[in-house]
Short mmCIF file of C-alpha atoms in Angstrom, two decimals:
data_model
loop_
_atom_site.label_atom_id
_atom_site.label_comp_id
_atom_site.label_asym_id
_atom_site.label_seq_id
_atom_site.Cartn_x
_atom_site.Cartn_y
_atom_site.Cartn_z
CA MET C 1 -6.60 4.58 20.52
CA ILE C 2 -9.14 6.61 22.56
CA ARG C 3 -11.16 7.35 19.43
CA LYS C 4 -11.28 3.64 18.57
CA TYR C 5 -12.24 2.85 22.18
CA ILE C 6 -15.15 5.32 22.08
CA THR C 7 -16.25 3.89 18.74
CA GLU C 8 -16.11 0.39 20.21
CA LYS C 9 -18.22 1.43 23.25
CA ARG C 10 -20.49 3.73 21.30
CA SER C 11 -23.61 1.57 21.67
CA TRP C 12 -23.18 1.34 25.46
CA LEU C 13 -22.56 5.06 25.79
CA LEU C 14 -25.65 5.81 23.68
CA LEU C 15 -27.69 3.46 25.89
CA LEU C 16 -26.55 5.25 29.08
CA ALA C 17 -27.29 8.63 27.49
CA ALA C 18 -30.74 7.42 26.40
CA LEU C 19 -31.52 6.26 29.97
CA GLN C 20 -30.64 9.68 31.36
CA VAL C 21 -32.81 11.37 28.72
CA ILE C 22 -35.71 9.05 29.63
CA ILE C 23 -35.37 9.95 33.33
CA ILE C 24 -35.44 13.67 32.51
CA PHE C 25 -38.39 13.19 30.15
CA VAL C 26 -40.43 11.32 32.76
CA ALA C 27 -39.70 14.00 35.36
CA PHE C 28 -40.66 16.69 32.82
CA ILE C 29 -44.05 15.24 31.94
CA ASP C 30 -44.93 14.11 35.49
CA SER C 31 -45.54 17.17 37.66
CA ALA C 32 -45.47 15.01 40.79
CA ILE C 33 -41.74 14.39 40.29
CA PRO C 34 -39.55 17.42 41.09
CA LEU C 35 -37.35 18.23 38.08
CA LEU C 36 -34.38 19.80 39.87
CA PRO C 37 -33.45 16.72 41.99
CA VAL C 38 -33.83 14.56 38.90
CA LEU C 39 -31.43 16.80 36.99
CA TYR C 40 -29.04 16.56 39.92
CA ILE C 41 -29.27 12.75 39.83
CA VAL C 42 -28.72 12.70 36.05
CA LEU C 43 -25.66 14.94 36.47
CA LEU C 44 -24.22 12.61 39.08
CA ASN C 45 -24.94 9.59 36.88
CA THR C 46 -23.22 11.28 33.94
CA LEU C 47 -20.13 12.17 35.99
CA LEU C 48 -20.03 8.64 37.39
CA CYS C 49 -20.27 7.14 33.89
CA LEU C 50 -17.48 9.40 32.59
CA ALA C 51 -15.24 8.50 35.53
CA PHE C 52 -16.00 4.80 34.95
CA VAL C 53 -15.17 5.06 31.22
CA PHE C 54 -11.94 6.93 32.04
CA LEU C 55 -10.82 4.32 34.56
CA ARG C 56 -11.76 1.37 32.36
CA TYR C 57 -10.09 2.85 29.27
CA SER C 58 -6.56 2.24 30.52
CA ARG C 59 -7.30 -1.28 31.70
CA GLU C 60 -9.32 -2.40 28.69
CA THR C 61 -6.91 -1.05 26.09
CA ARG C 62 -3.58 -2.30 27.49
CA PHE C 63 -3.85 -5.63 25.71
CA TYR C 64 -4.90 -4.09 22.40
CA LYS C 65 -2.16 -1.43 22.61
CA SER C 66 0.44 -4.17 23.00
CA LEU C 67 -1.16 -6.02 20.08
CA ALA C 68 -1.07 -2.87 17.93
CA SER C 69 2.63 -2.34 18.69
CA TRP C 70 3.46 -5.99 18.01
CA ASP C 71 6.04 -6.18 15.20
CA GLN C 72 4.34 -9.15 13.53
CA ILE C 73 7.12 -11.60 14.34
CA TYR C 74 6.40 -15.19 15.22
CA GLU C 75 6.84 -14.67 18.97
CA LEU C 76 4.09 -13.18 21.14
CA GLN C 77 6.19 -12.14 24.15
CA ALA C 78 5.59 -8.46 23.34
CA VAL C 79 1.83 -8.96 23.61
CA LEU C 80 0.46 -8.69 27.17
CA ASP C 81 -1.45 -11.55 28.71
CA PRO C 82 -5.19 -11.25 28.14
CA GLY C 83 -7.28 -10.02 31.08
CA SER C 84 -10.80 -10.77 29.86
CA PRO C 85 -12.58 -13.62 28.05
CA MET C 86 -12.76 -11.62 24.79
CA GLU C 87 -9.05 -10.75 25.00
CA ARG C 88 -8.26 -14.42 25.60
CA LEU C 89 -10.28 -15.31 22.52
CA VAL C 90 -8.25 -12.85 20.42
CA HIS C 91 -4.96 -14.03 21.94
CA GLU C 92 -5.77 -17.69 21.24
CA ALA C 93 -6.72 -16.90 17.64
CA VAL C 94 -3.51 -14.93 17.04
CA SER C 95 -1.43 -17.66 18.71
CA ALA C 96 -3.04 -20.37 16.58
CA GLN C 97 -2.45 -18.33 13.41
CA THR C 98 1.15 -17.66 14.40
CA ASP C 99 1.80 -21.34 15.07
CA ARG C 100 0.36 -22.23 11.67
CA TYR C 101 2.56 -19.64 9.95
CA LYS C 102 5.58 -21.01 11.85
CA ARG C 103 4.90 -24.50 10.58
CA GLU C 104 4.32 -23.30 7.02
CA SER C 105 7.44 -21.13 7.10
CA PHE C 106 9.56 -24.00 8.40
CA MET C 107 8.24 -26.31 5.70
CA ASN C 108 8.89 -23.70 2.99
CA VAL C 109 12.44 -23.14 4.23
CA GLN C 110 13.06 -26.88 4.26
CA LEU C 111 11.66 -27.16 0.74
CA LEU C 112 13.82 -24.29 -0.54
CA GLU C 113 16.91 -25.77 1.11
CA SER C 114 16.17 -29.13 -0.49
CA GLU C 115 15.66 -27.57 -3.92
CA LYS C 116 18.85 -25.53 -3.54
CA ASP C 117 20.89 -28.58 -2.58
CA GLU C 118 19.44 -30.58 -5.47
CA LEU C 119 20.19 -27.78 -7.95
CA LEU C 120 23.75 -27.35 -6.68
CA ALA C 121 24.32 -31.09 -6.90
CA TRP C 122 22.93 -31.10 -10.44
CA ILE C 123 25.21 -28.22 -11.47
CA HIS C 124 28.26 -30.04 -10.10
CA GLU C 125 27.20 -33.19 -11.96
CA VAL C 126 26.80 -31.27 -15.22
CA LYS C 127 30.30 -29.81 -14.90
CA THR C 128 31.82 -33.28 -15.32
CA PRO C 129 30.56 -33.88 -18.89
CA LEU C 130 31.29 -30.22 -19.68
CA THR C 131 34.94 -30.77 -18.82
CA ALA C 132 35.03 -33.85 -21.04
CA MET C 133 33.31 -31.86 -23.80
CA GLN C 134 35.99 -29.17 -23.57
CA LEU C 135 38.72 -31.74 -24.12
CA MET C 136 36.90 -33.13 -27.16
CA ILE C 137 36.40 -29.64 -28.61
CA GLU C 138 40.10 -28.91 -28.27
CA ARG C 139 40.84 -31.99 -30.45
CA LEU C 140 38.64 -30.86 -33.34
CA PRO C 141 40.70 -30.44 -36.57
CA ASP C 142 38.45 -27.71 -37.94
CA GLU C 143 39.57 -24.49 -36.22
CA THR C 144 36.48 -22.51 -37.26
CA LEU C 145 34.17 -25.17 -35.85
CA GLN C 146 36.37 -25.42 -32.77
CA ARG C 147 36.08 -21.68 -32.08
CA GLN C 148 32.31 -21.73 -32.56
CA MET C 149 31.82 -24.70 -30.28
CA MET C 150 34.20 -23.29 -27.67
CA TYR C 151 32.20 -20.07 -27.62
CA GLU C 152 28.97 -22.01 -27.01
CA TRP C 153 30.75 -24.12 -24.40
CA LEU C 154 31.87 -20.96 -22.59
CA ARG C 155 28.31 -19.64 -22.60
CA ILE C 156 27.00 -22.82 -21.00
CA HIS C 157 29.87 -22.86 -18.52
CA HIS C 158 29.28 -19.26 -17.42
CA LEU C 159 25.51 -19.70 -17.19
CA LEU C 160 26.00 -22.69 -14.89
CA ASP C 161 28.57 -20.75 -12.88
CA GLN C 162 26.13 -17.85 -12.46
CA GLN C 163 23.37 -20.21 -11.35
CA LEU C 164 25.68 -21.89 -8.86
CA HIS C 165 26.77 -18.64 -7.26
CA GLN C 166 23.29 -17.15 -7.40
CA LYS C 167 22.07 -19.92 -5.09
CA ARG C 168 25.00 -19.38 -2.76
CA ILE C 169 24.80 -15.59 -2.51
CA PRO C 170 21.98 -15.52 0.10
CA PHE C 171 24.34 -17.43 2.42
CA ILE C 172 27.52 -15.61 1.38
CA ARG C 173 28.19 -14.15 4.84
CA ASN C 174 28.57 -17.69 6.20
CA ASP C 175 31.03 -18.50 3.42
CA LEU C 176 33.37 -15.49 3.55
CA PHE C 177 37.04 -15.86 4.45
CA ILE C 178 38.63 -12.43 4.43
CA GLU C 179 42.38 -12.41 3.92
CA LYS C 180 45.11 -10.69 1.95
CA VAL C 181 44.77 -11.92 -1.62
CA SER C 182 47.13 -11.43 -4.56
CA LEU C 183 45.36 -10.07 -7.64
CA ALA C 184 47.73 -11.48 -10.27
CA PRO C 185 46.96 -15.24 -9.87
CA ILE C 186 43.21 -14.65 -9.86
CA LEU C 187 43.31 -12.41 -12.93
CA ASN C 188 45.64 -14.77 -14.79
CA LYS C 189 43.34 -17.73 -14.14
CA GLU C 190 40.24 -15.89 -15.33
CA ILE C 191 42.04 -14.56 -18.43
CA ARG C 192 43.30 -18.04 -19.33
CA ALA C 193 39.74 -19.37 -19.08
CA LEU C 194 38.71 -16.85 -21.76
CA LYS C 195 41.76 -17.45 -23.97
CA SER C 196 40.10 -19.28 -26.86
CA TRP C 197 37.26 -16.77 -27.02
CA CYS C 198 39.70 -13.84 -26.93
CA ILE C 199 41.81 -15.35 -29.71
CA SER C 200 38.80 -15.73 -31.98
CA LYS C 201 37.81 -12.10 -31.34
CA ARG C 202 41.42 -10.83 -31.51
CA ILE C 203 41.23 -9.41 -28.02
CA GLY C 204 44.27 -8.96 -25.78
CA PHE C 205 44.83 -7.99 -22.17
CA ASP C 206 47.13 -5.27 -20.90
CA VAL C 207 47.64 -5.87 -17.18
CA GLU C 208 49.55 -3.47 -14.93
CA LEU C 209 49.20 -4.03 -11.19
CA ASP C 210 50.89 -1.31 -9.14
CA ALA C 211 49.01 -2.57 -6.09
CA GLU C 212 49.07 -6.36 -6.03
CA THR C 213 47.43 -7.30 -2.71
CA VAL C 214 43.85 -6.68 -1.57
CA LEU C 215 41.84 -7.61 1.48
CA THR C 216 38.93 -9.76 0.35
CA ASP C 217 37.65 -13.29 -0.22
CA GLY C 218 39.57 -14.80 -3.15
CA LYS C 219 36.84 -17.15 -4.32
CA TRP C 220 34.11 -14.51 -4.48
CA LEU C 221 36.47 -11.92 -5.97
CA ALA C 222 37.23 -14.40 -8.75
CA PHE C 223 33.51 -14.68 -9.46
CA MET C 224 33.16 -10.88 -9.67
CA LEU C 225 36.13 -10.57 -12.02
CA ARG C 226 34.78 -13.42 -14.14
CA GLN C 227 31.53 -11.51 -14.74
CA LEU C 228 33.29 -8.22 -15.54
CA LEU C 229 35.89 -9.78 -17.85
CA THR C 230 33.26 -11.86 -19.64
CA ASN C 231 31.21 -8.74 -20.28
CA ALA C 232 34.29 -6.88 -21.51
CA VAL C 233 35.15 -9.65 -23.98
CA LYS C 234 31.53 -10.16 -25.05
CA TYR C 235 31.04 -6.54 -26.09
CA SER C 236 34.54 -5.91 -27.53
CA GLU C 237 36.16 -6.74 -30.86
CA ALA C 238 39.83 -6.59 -31.97
CA SER C 239 40.99 -4.42 -29.09
CA ASP C 240 42.83 -4.63 -25.78
CA ILE C 241 41.23 -4.79 -22.36
CA LEU C 242 43.19 -2.70 -19.87
CA ILE C 243 43.46 -3.86 -16.26
CA ARG C 244 45.11 -1.47 -13.81
CA SER C 245 45.46 -1.35 -10.05
CA ARG C 246 46.69 1.44 -7.80
CA GLU C 247 46.55 2.57 -4.19
CA GLU C 248 44.41 5.60 -3.48
CA GLY C 249 43.74 6.99 -0.01
CA GLY C 250 44.63 3.72 1.66
CA HIS C 251 42.30 1.78 -0.67
CA VAL C 252 43.36 -0.47 -3.54
CA VAL C 253 41.54 0.48 -6.73
CA LEU C 254 41.22 -2.01 -9.60
CA VAL C 255 40.13 -0.68 -13.00
CA ILE C 256 38.90 -2.82 -15.92
CA GLU C 257 38.58 -0.82 -19.13
CA ASP C 258 37.46 -2.03 -22.54
CA SER C 259 37.08 -0.34 -25.91
CA GLY C 260 33.89 -2.11 -26.85
CA GLN C 261 30.38 -1.03 -27.65
CA GLY C 262 29.82 0.89 -24.44
CA ILE C 263 26.57 1.41 -22.54
CA ASP C 264 23.74 3.73 -23.46
CA PRO C 265 23.58 6.61 -20.93
CA ARG C 266 19.90 5.81 -20.38
CA ASP C 267 20.80 2.25 -19.40
CA LEU C 268 23.74 3.06 -17.14
CA PRO C 269 21.69 3.61 -13.93
CA ARG C 270 19.95 0.25 -14.43
CA ILE C 271 22.81 -2.08 -15.34
CA TYR C 272 22.84 -3.63 -11.85
CA ASP C 273 19.10 -4.36 -11.87
CA ARG C 274 18.11 -8.00 -11.87
CA GLY C 275 17.42 -9.27 -15.38
CA PHE C 276 17.99 -5.90 -17.07
CA THR C 277 19.37 -6.10 -20.61
CA SER C 278 19.97 -3.13 -22.86
CA SER C 279 17.80 -2.67 -25.92
CA ARG C 280 20.93 -1.88 -27.96
CA PHE C 281 23.69 -4.19 -29.14
CA ARG C 282 22.06 -7.39 -27.93
CA GLN C 283 23.79 -10.52 -29.10
CA GLU C 284 20.69 -12.39 -30.17
CA GLY C 285 19.61 -13.32 -26.69
CA ALA C 286 23.09 -13.94 -25.32
CA ALA C 287 22.59 -11.40 -22.52
CA THR C 288 20.81 -12.66 -19.40
CA GLY C 289 20.93 -9.48 -17.33
CA MET C 290 22.29 -11.40 -14.34
CA GLY C 291 26.08 -10.92 -14.50
CA LEU C 292 26.30 -7.35 -13.19
CA TYR C 293 23.39 -7.91 -10.82
CA LEU C 294 25.21 -10.82 -9.17
CA THR C 295 28.45 -8.83 -9.16
CA ARG C 296 26.76 -6.07 -7.15
CA GLN C 297 25.23 -8.64 -4.80
CA VAL C 298 28.68 -10.05 -4.05
CA ALA C 299 30.35 -6.63 -3.78
CA GLU C 300 28.15 -5.48 -0.89
CA PRO C 301 29.20 -8.07 1.75
CA LEU C 302 32.81 -7.79 0.55
CA GLN C 303 32.63 -4.01 1.16
CA ILE C 304 33.83 -3.39 -2.41
CA ARG C 305 32.60 -0.17 -4.02
CA LEU C 306 31.65 -0.81 -7.63
CA HIS C 307 31.45 2.05 -10.12
CA ALA C 308 30.72 2.01 -13.84
CA ALA C 309 31.37 4.65 -16.47
CA SER C 310 30.84 4.36 -20.19
CA VAL C 311 30.69 6.23 -23.47
CA LEU C 312 28.45 4.71 -26.09
CA GLY C 313 30.52 3.31 -28.93
CA GLN C 314 33.83 3.90 -27.14
CA GLY C 315 33.86 1.40 -24.26
CA SER C 316 33.23 0.97 -20.55
CA VAL C 317 35.24 1.34 -17.36
CA PHE C 318 34.46 -0.63 -14.20
CA THR C 319 36.20 0.42 -11.01
CA LEU C 320 36.46 -1.75 -7.89
CA THR C 321 37.54 0.03 -4.70
CA PHE C 322 38.58 -2.45 -2.03
CA PRO C 323 38.17 -1.78 1.70
CA ARG C 324 40.97 -1.10 4.13
CA GLU C 325 41.68 -3.52 6.95
CA ASN C 326 40.09 -1.31 9.60
CA ASP C 327 36.88 -1.19 7.53
CA PHE C 328 36.43 -4.92 8.14
CA GLN C 329 37.41 -4.51 11.79
CA ARG C 330 34.64 -1.94 12.30
CA LEU C 331 32.23 -4.22 10.45
CA THR C 332 32.97 -7.26 12.65
CA GLY C 333 33.38 -5.29 15.87
CA MET C 334 36.99 -6.41 16.36
#
């Protein structure tokens, strides 16, 4: 700050120095003026100017130091009150800019909230004809056509479900209800939803739950399992998907293992990135790159550790490690 202060006052300091040089020059060329007293006066003037600059430095930089340490939030309490007309001018300009940003931010938040509510309402409205469409598809006499249409129906259904939860995830902490949840009913419901797709692909499920109860939010856990099971079915063919749970070190561990196409080792570190889709084994644009990204977004507030392992061409294993009860107690400060 002192270097900036000297730079700011450089013109004044140069003016004072020039005046002292002029006094010495006049005394040097005019023999009637004794040089030694003049030098003494110049020395006193210089010391007085340095003392003045030193004393004024602290006072004149307090406001700007507080402004430099300001954390750029919308409140100016951390900034000291201005002590000079120029400081007041700066303070008024910053206050006016801050007020404008507040208004714009509030309007943008209101607009985003409105768009979110409209989109969620639209998604809920679309689900009604989708349900009716499912019933009509189930009545089709042609089984091949029925399977094809059911597959497309499932794609639409899951895309809408992803969009719905994607809009809710930023507010997930306000929507969590942590309790002891049984894994079996949630898994059974999600497997039944994929039944027609699994039948057409000759895929079965082998479920063995040694640990049946976890501490989590049932609704959001169902969404996570939906994404993982959908991926397992999508990239598998004529094989079983193994679902196991066990207790390990006080944690419940749930493992979902498929024998599908697997994940390229180069892609494995990026599977949770938003919008990332592998360059291999794409199903003609069926992949959106959002399923695993949203799964990771939900896992973080639920304190669920998510781990993926895969061998290309042999399948993938996703492991969910659930928190213990005292983990949530430390999190909430109970």
